[in-house]
Amino acid sequence: MKKPIRSDIAWSNRERIVVRGKDLPGEIIGHLNLGDMAFLELTGRAPDAKESKVFNAMVVTLVEHGVTPSALVARLTYLGAPEAMQAAVAAGLCGLGSVFVGSTEGVARMLSEHSSVDSILKQYKKVPGLGHPLHKPTDPRTVRLFEIARETGFYGKFSTLMEELGKQTKLVVNATGAIGALSCELGLDWKAVRGLGVMARAVGLVGHILEESRQPMAEEVWLRTEEEASRHLKP
Amino acid sequence: MKKPIRSDIAWSNRERIVVRGKDLPGEIIGHLNLGDMAFLELTGRAPDAKESKVFNAMVVTLVEHGVTPSALVARLTYLGAPEAMQAAVAAGLCGLGSVFVGSTEGVARMLSEHSSVDSILKQYKKVPGLGHPLHKPTDPRTVRLFEIARETGFYGKFSTLMEELGKQTKLVVNATGAIGALSCELGLDWKAVRGLGVMARAVGLVGHILEESRQPMAEEVWLRTEEEASRHLKP
Amino acid sequence: MKKPIRSDIAWSNRERIVVRGKDLPGEIIGHLNLGDMAFLELTGRAPDAKESKVFNAMVVTLVEHGVTPSALVARLTYLGAPEAMQAAVAAGLCGLGSVFVGSTEGVARMLSEHSSVDSILKQYKKVPGLGHPLHKPTDPRTVRLFEIARETGFYGKFSTLMEELGKQTKLVVNATGAIGALSCELGLDWKAVRGLGVMARAVGLVGHILEESRQPMAEEVWLRTEEEASRHLKP
Amino acid sequence: MKKPIRSDIAWSNRERIVVRGKDLPGEIIGHLNLGDMAFLELTGRAPDAKESKVFNAMVVTLVEHGVTPSALVARLTYLGAPEAMQAAVAAGLCGLGSVFVGSTEGVARMLSEHSSVDSILKQYKKVPGLGHPLHKPTDPRTVRLFEIARETGFYGKFSTLMEELGKQTKLVVNATGAIGALSCELGLDWKAVRGLGVMARAVGLVGHILEESRQPMAEEVWLRTEEEASRHLKP
């Protein structure tokens, strides 16, 4: 009656530690960088040099966006529980949902389920990956990511379709649009694509927490907000 | 009365996005891998080739340990909220505390506050970074990490002290011991060192969630556990 | 240019602490129970005796379901970070999404947007709040909740509609169906309804963490799972 | 070789759901309020009327403190992931650590391990549960909680000791001091005491998220903070 419990990711015994079929000390440590390791986790194999270049470019783009809501969340959490910085990173990740980082997933799913501009515009009222409040008429990250894609031979049908969508809607292809398209070019499962932003932002949040420990802002943000928010209620 | 609110990490305007003084599209994307980007976040500068090799080796070591408690947590969380995979990663990170990944922090702090074996053994009943239930008499990750440290010129006083501690206590220097020591060699702030494991594990957890979406185990783990746990209560 | 920042929930000064217009020491502590306080938070006023009875019955129903995925998550997180039990509760809550507790929200939204069985069955392929793997042909919690609703005069059009849906689909109205309907009878905003399960489960998770500290299961669950999951990979 | 996996909290089958030996529909729903249910979770038995009064008073005190860091965290998280409000509550709980709510645990532990003012003052540089930035010379919550304790016969040696500590140090016994003392009077395990604040705050956070959905502040807090924090970096 029991169903099997099985994971193909890793195993270890006294002498060996093996991840995705590769010996951790012998074939991974010193051979793969952190982005390559993420690629190995998501695809089961190490990237070649071109894949490594494109994939690292994509995730590096998502690491840092300054004092975002998620950075503020991590800092405010660290204020209350400095002994548990992992919980501050975790709290910061909780908000990477439909509004912000989640749109990479939306793009990757859309491009893997549709193959024409018409089919997409018919179904989507709001096309994910298009438009940006600040970066227009072009998003410099997109320009750079597609440049790297062309250099490495990964600028293909998904990138073309994404840029065509931008032209027809007269909206900028933003960084999540480019990253969603390149995820498809690399053959990544769309279910893993939100994860690119999640892992990248975890890196950035550690940086914010370190800065918070040296040059805090969370308490001041809290006190100012509390004061203003309740001012109208006080006698 | 107000205190200033200030972050030196990043800024952007219509044309530019700058992280730690570097132009994101021009100097980061396509130039730094994900580990280098983490180094930039933690130190404010890009690593040179040797620093990049050591630092990437350290974080890559911490990405994947198979079906750990945190991987199980991420999978069980994904079972209930597949629409919010960021929350599954976040849940998985919450347990990276004093018992597991936190020991890298303990090692880095200890080595930055003490400079002799005697001083450490006097103060610590249980020295962090020593001992392993499975990998003995040597931890193959430690062997490899110190080998890379020697090749790149980063095997210095902290690594020596850590190995000396292992010899005197007759305990294996485990991977968190090596990583804590190398964090000190690289001049990282001990307050950021737990963050290495947190960011690395975020990468690994995305891999586990992707596998869970294709080859699930969480429901079976839950049902078996529930059944056994409550069997003695049932009529 | 700035928008106002404003909260009407609470304020305090040297002498007074006021929540939703009520003096905390004088009108809340000793007067409201924890369920009543939740009602105050969600509606801005204290419940009368009948509302208190129904509302407390609803949330109490959601506190404890034995060793659920979220209880396991809390226990496995506590294993790694016993010094941060708040993070263990937080991790346990992360999975209360679309699959489990979230269905109360789905029911409340459905009933507040539709007023007939036909309209619902036309739109929903799977009606939330119906069906249960174990409790059939009736869910004893639903029977009891609707009994209390009748006693207190809160069995109205939403409860009727929910039961009618059960009859026509020949599926049991489960506890989340009853609670979603009663949330509408009480005039709660459907956006807050998932929150009933979240707050209730937070109570239950503290219970599981306390039991885990005395009579642990997390490590055993982990070790068994790890062993079985990786057995096929080992030499 | 396997260790047993066992939980005594709850079980269910087709007809019955039993929590801590009590029939959920027959003995809990409609009989216990949410605070009583929490007491049942923590002690294994339902409270009598006096215990119910004291315990509900304690947890109700901890539900709401206005726009705290944890409320801000929940609101900022909801801004990014409104589809996953459970993750917003979870994020808000992550910061209830050593700095804020955690001090109840510190008080309960201290009072259960020491029985005299001298012994405590000798060991603690900073006594938990004493002092408040705003509420002095008395904390009105403490006054009220000890009043209820006296009425119900729960003002005993732990409360006396706590007030004696306040007198000798000339610091106010704050609400967490009173709640920690009363937890000991009720015989609660100090390991569960931080959980009182965690469950209470979960209730309050749902209130803040509901208000955020109607009258948002998170985006404005973020935009103001981001603008001020990076102003000095911009050209």
Short mmCIF file of C-alpha atoms in Angstrom, two decimals, chain A residues 3-213:
data_model
loop_
_atom_site.label_atom_id
_atom_site.label_comp_id
_atom_site.label_asym_id
_atom_site.label_seq_id
_atom_site.Cartn_x
_atom_site.Cartn_y
_atom_site.Cartn_z
CA LYS A 3 4.15 4.41 -2.16
CA PRO A 4 7.90 4.66 -2.63
CA ILE A 5 9.88 7.61 -1.29
CA ARG A 6 12.66 8.44 -3.68
CA SER A 7 14.96 11.30 -4.50
CA ASP A 8 17.58 11.23 -7.23
CA ILE A 9 19.41 14.35 -6.10
CA ALA A 10 22.14 13.22 -3.74
CA TRP A 11 23.53 10.52 -1.49
CA SER A 12 26.44 10.10 0.84
CA ASN A 13 28.23 7.48 2.87
CA ARG A 14 31.37 7.52 5.00
CA GLU A 15 33.76 8.28 2.13
CA ARG A 16 31.66 9.84 -0.55
CA ILE A 17 29.17 12.63 -1.17
CA VAL A 18 27.54 12.55 -4.58
CA VAL A 19 25.20 15.19 -6.05
CA ARG A 20 23.38 14.52 -9.31
CA GLY A 21 25.83 11.75 -10.07
CA LYS A 22 28.89 13.93 -9.53
CA ASP A 23 31.39 13.49 -6.75
CA LEU A 24 31.02 16.62 -4.61
CA PRO A 25 34.69 17.02 -3.58
CA GLY A 26 36.14 15.67 -6.80
CA GLU A 27 33.91 17.05 -9.52
CA ILE A 28 31.99 19.96 -8.06
CA ILE A 29 33.98 21.84 -5.41
CA GLY A 30 36.56 23.93 -7.25
CA HIS A 31 34.97 23.14 -10.63
CA LEU A 32 31.51 24.68 -10.57
CA ASN A 33 30.63 28.20 -9.50
CA LEU A 34 27.42 28.87 -7.56
CA GLY A 35 25.41 29.59 -10.71
CA ASP A 36 26.64 26.39 -12.35
CA MET A 37 25.65 24.51 -9.23
CA ALA A 38 22.15 25.96 -9.49
CA PHE A 39 22.02 24.81 -13.12
CA LEU A 40 23.08 21.34 -12.00
CA GLU A 41 20.29 21.32 -9.39
CA LEU A 42 17.65 22.34 -11.94
CA THR A 43 18.68 20.23 -14.92
CA GLY A 44 20.65 17.32 -13.49
CA ARG A 45 23.78 18.16 -15.45
CA ALA A 46 26.57 20.76 -15.35
CA PRO A 47 26.29 23.58 -17.88
CA ASP A 48 28.77 23.99 -20.71
CA ALA A 49 30.66 27.29 -20.94
CA LYS A 50 27.96 29.05 -22.97
CA GLU A 51 25.12 27.83 -20.81
CA SER A 52 27.09 28.87 -17.75
CA LYS A 53 27.53 32.37 -19.13
CA VAL A 54 23.84 32.85 -19.97
CA PHE A 55 22.53 31.24 -16.79
CA ASN A 56 24.85 33.14 -14.45
CA ALA A 57 23.92 36.37 -16.26
CA MET A 58 20.23 35.68 -15.65
CA VAL A 59 20.47 34.94 -11.95
CA VAL A 60 23.01 37.68 -11.26
CA THR A 61 20.50 40.16 -12.69
CA LEU A 62 17.96 39.21 -10.02
CA VAL A 63 20.19 39.42 -6.94
CA GLU A 64 19.96 43.08 -6.04
CA HIS A 65 17.38 45.81 -6.55
CA GLY A 66 18.22 48.12 -3.65
CA VAL A 67 15.81 48.73 -0.79
CA THR A 68 12.89 46.68 -2.10
CA PRO A 69 9.96 45.52 0.05
CA SER A 70 11.70 42.18 0.54
CA ALA A 71 14.94 43.87 1.66
CA LEU A 72 12.92 45.98 4.12
CA VAL A 73 11.19 42.85 5.41
CA ALA A 74 14.52 41.12 6.01
CA ARG A 75 15.89 44.16 7.84
CA LEU A 76 12.79 44.60 10.02
CA THR A 77 12.84 40.91 10.90
CA TYR A 78 16.53 41.03 11.80
CA LEU A 79 15.74 43.92 14.15
CA GLY A 80 13.61 41.61 16.28
CA ALA A 81 15.57 38.38 15.95
CA PRO A 82 19.25 39.07 15.19
CA GLU A 83 20.11 35.63 16.55
CA ALA A 84 18.18 33.97 13.70
CA MET A 85 19.32 35.61 10.48
CA GLN A 86 18.06 32.67 8.46
CA ALA A 87 14.55 33.68 9.53
CA ALA A 88 15.19 37.22 8.27
CA VAL A 89 16.16 35.90 4.84
CA ALA A 90 13.14 33.57 4.91
CA ALA A 91 10.79 36.43 5.76
CA GLY A 92 12.23 38.48 2.92
CA LEU A 93 11.58 35.70 0.45
CA CYS A 94 7.93 35.22 1.46
CA GLY A 95 6.81 38.23 -0.58
CA LEU A 96 8.35 37.13 -3.90
CA GLY A 97 4.93 36.29 -5.23
CA SER A 98 2.68 37.31 -8.09
CA VAL A 99 3.44 41.04 -7.91
CA PHE A 100 7.21 41.13 -8.06
CA VAL A 101 9.57 38.27 -8.86
CA GLY A 102 6.79 35.84 -9.76
CA SER A 103 6.43 37.36 -13.22
CA THR A 104 9.47 35.42 -14.52
CA GLU A 105 7.43 32.29 -13.92
CA GLY A 106 4.47 33.80 -15.75
CA VAL A 107 6.66 34.61 -18.76
CA ALA A 108 8.26 31.17 -18.90
CA ARG A 109 4.90 29.46 -18.63
CA MET A 110 3.34 31.69 -21.29
CA LEU A 111 6.17 31.13 -23.75
CA SER A 112 6.17 27.40 -23.21
CA GLU A 113 2.41 27.17 -23.81
CA HIS A 114 2.02 29.60 -26.75
CA SER A 115 3.98 30.03 -29.94
CA SER A 116 2.55 33.19 -31.48
CA VAL A 117 1.95 36.80 -30.55
CA ASP A 118 -1.70 36.52 -31.59
CA SER A 119 -2.38 33.53 -29.40
CA ILE A 120 -0.85 35.31 -26.43
CA LEU A 121 -2.59 38.64 -26.97
CA LYS A 122 -5.89 36.81 -27.33
CA GLN A 123 -5.53 35.11 -23.98
CA TYR A 124 -3.68 37.59 -21.78
CA LYS A 125 -5.17 40.89 -20.73
CA LYS A 126 -1.84 41.81 -19.15
CA VAL A 127 1.19 40.13 -20.69
CA PRO A 128 3.80 39.29 -18.04
CA GLY A 129 7.33 40.54 -18.63
CA LEU A 130 6.26 43.75 -20.36
CA GLY A 131 6.33 47.29 -19.00
CA HIS A 132 8.39 48.97 -16.32
CA PRO A 133 7.61 52.07 -14.22
CA LEU A 134 11.14 53.45 -14.51
CA HIS A 135 13.16 51.81 -17.26
CA LYS A 136 11.73 52.93 -20.61
CA PRO A 137 11.82 52.92 -23.57
CA THR A 138 14.35 50.15 -22.91
CA ASP A 139 15.36 48.15 -19.87
CA PRO A 140 19.17 48.09 -19.89
CA ARG A 141 19.20 44.64 -18.31
CA THR A 142 17.15 43.21 -21.14
CA VAL A 143 19.45 44.75 -23.75
CA ARG A 144 22.45 43.19 -22.05
CA LEU A 145 20.85 39.78 -21.48
CA PHE A 146 19.77 39.44 -25.11
CA GLU A 147 23.24 40.57 -26.21
CA ILE A 148 24.78 37.73 -24.20
CA ALA A 149 22.15 35.37 -25.58
CA ARG A 150 23.16 36.30 -29.14
CA GLU A 151 26.86 35.87 -28.39
CA THR A 152 26.28 32.40 -26.97
CA GLY A 153 23.75 31.22 -29.52
CA PHE A 154 20.81 31.22 -27.12
CA TYR A 155 18.80 33.96 -28.78
CA GLY A 156 16.08 31.83 -30.33
CA LYS A 157 12.35 31.61 -30.87
CA PHE A 158 11.34 32.45 -27.29
CA SER A 159 13.42 35.62 -27.18
CA THR A 160 12.15 36.63 -30.62
CA LEU A 161 8.55 36.08 -29.53
CA MET A 162 9.08 38.11 -26.37
CA GLU A 163 10.57 41.04 -28.29
CA GLU A 164 7.77 40.83 -30.86
CA LEU A 165 5.26 41.09 -28.00
CA GLY A 166 7.05 44.20 -26.80
CA LYS A 167 6.90 45.79 -30.25
CA GLN A 168 3.23 45.07 -30.83
CA THR A 169 2.17 46.29 -27.39
CA LYS A 170 4.64 49.20 -27.44
CA LEU A 171 5.83 48.19 -23.99
CA VAL A 172 9.38 47.62 -22.86
CA VAL A 173 10.47 43.99 -22.40
CA ASN A 174 11.59 44.16 -18.81
CA ALA A 175 14.24 42.04 -17.11
CA THR A 176 11.75 39.38 -16.01
CA GLY A 177 10.56 39.14 -19.60
CA ALA A 178 14.10 38.54 -20.84
CA ILE A 179 14.86 36.06 -18.06
CA GLY A 180 11.63 34.15 -18.65
CA ALA A 181 12.44 33.90 -22.36
CA LEU A 182 16.02 32.78 -21.74
CA SER A 183 14.80 30.18 -19.25
CA CYS A 184 12.85 28.67 -22.13
CA GLU A 185 15.86 28.87 -24.45
CA LEU A 186 17.85 26.91 -21.86
CA GLY A 187 15.08 24.34 -21.62
CA LEU A 188 14.31 24.99 -17.95
CA ASP A 189 10.98 23.80 -16.59
CA TRP A 190 8.72 26.84 -16.04
CA LYS A 191 7.89 25.44 -12.61
CA ALA A 192 11.46 26.16 -11.54
CA VAL A 193 11.71 29.65 -12.99
CA ARG A 194 10.33 31.59 -10.03
CA GLY A 195 13.05 29.79 -8.15
CA LEU A 196 15.74 31.70 -10.07
CA GLY A 197 14.55 34.92 -8.48
CA VAL A 198 14.11 33.28 -5.11
CA MET A 199 17.67 31.94 -4.95
CA ALA A 200 19.13 35.15 -6.37
CA ARG A 201 17.28 37.30 -3.90
CA ALA A 202 18.42 35.10 -1.02
CA VAL A 203 21.96 36.15 -1.96
CA GLY A 204 20.99 39.82 -2.02
CA LEU A 205 19.11 39.64 1.28
CA VAL A 206 22.19 38.38 3.09
CA GLY A 207 23.92 41.54 1.85
CA HIS A 208 21.13 43.73 3.20
CA ILE A 209 21.16 42.01 6.57
CA LEU A 210 24.90 42.48 6.85
CA GLU A 211 24.52 46.19 6.07
CA GLU A 212 21.64 46.41 8.57
CA SER A 213 23.93 44.99 11.28
#
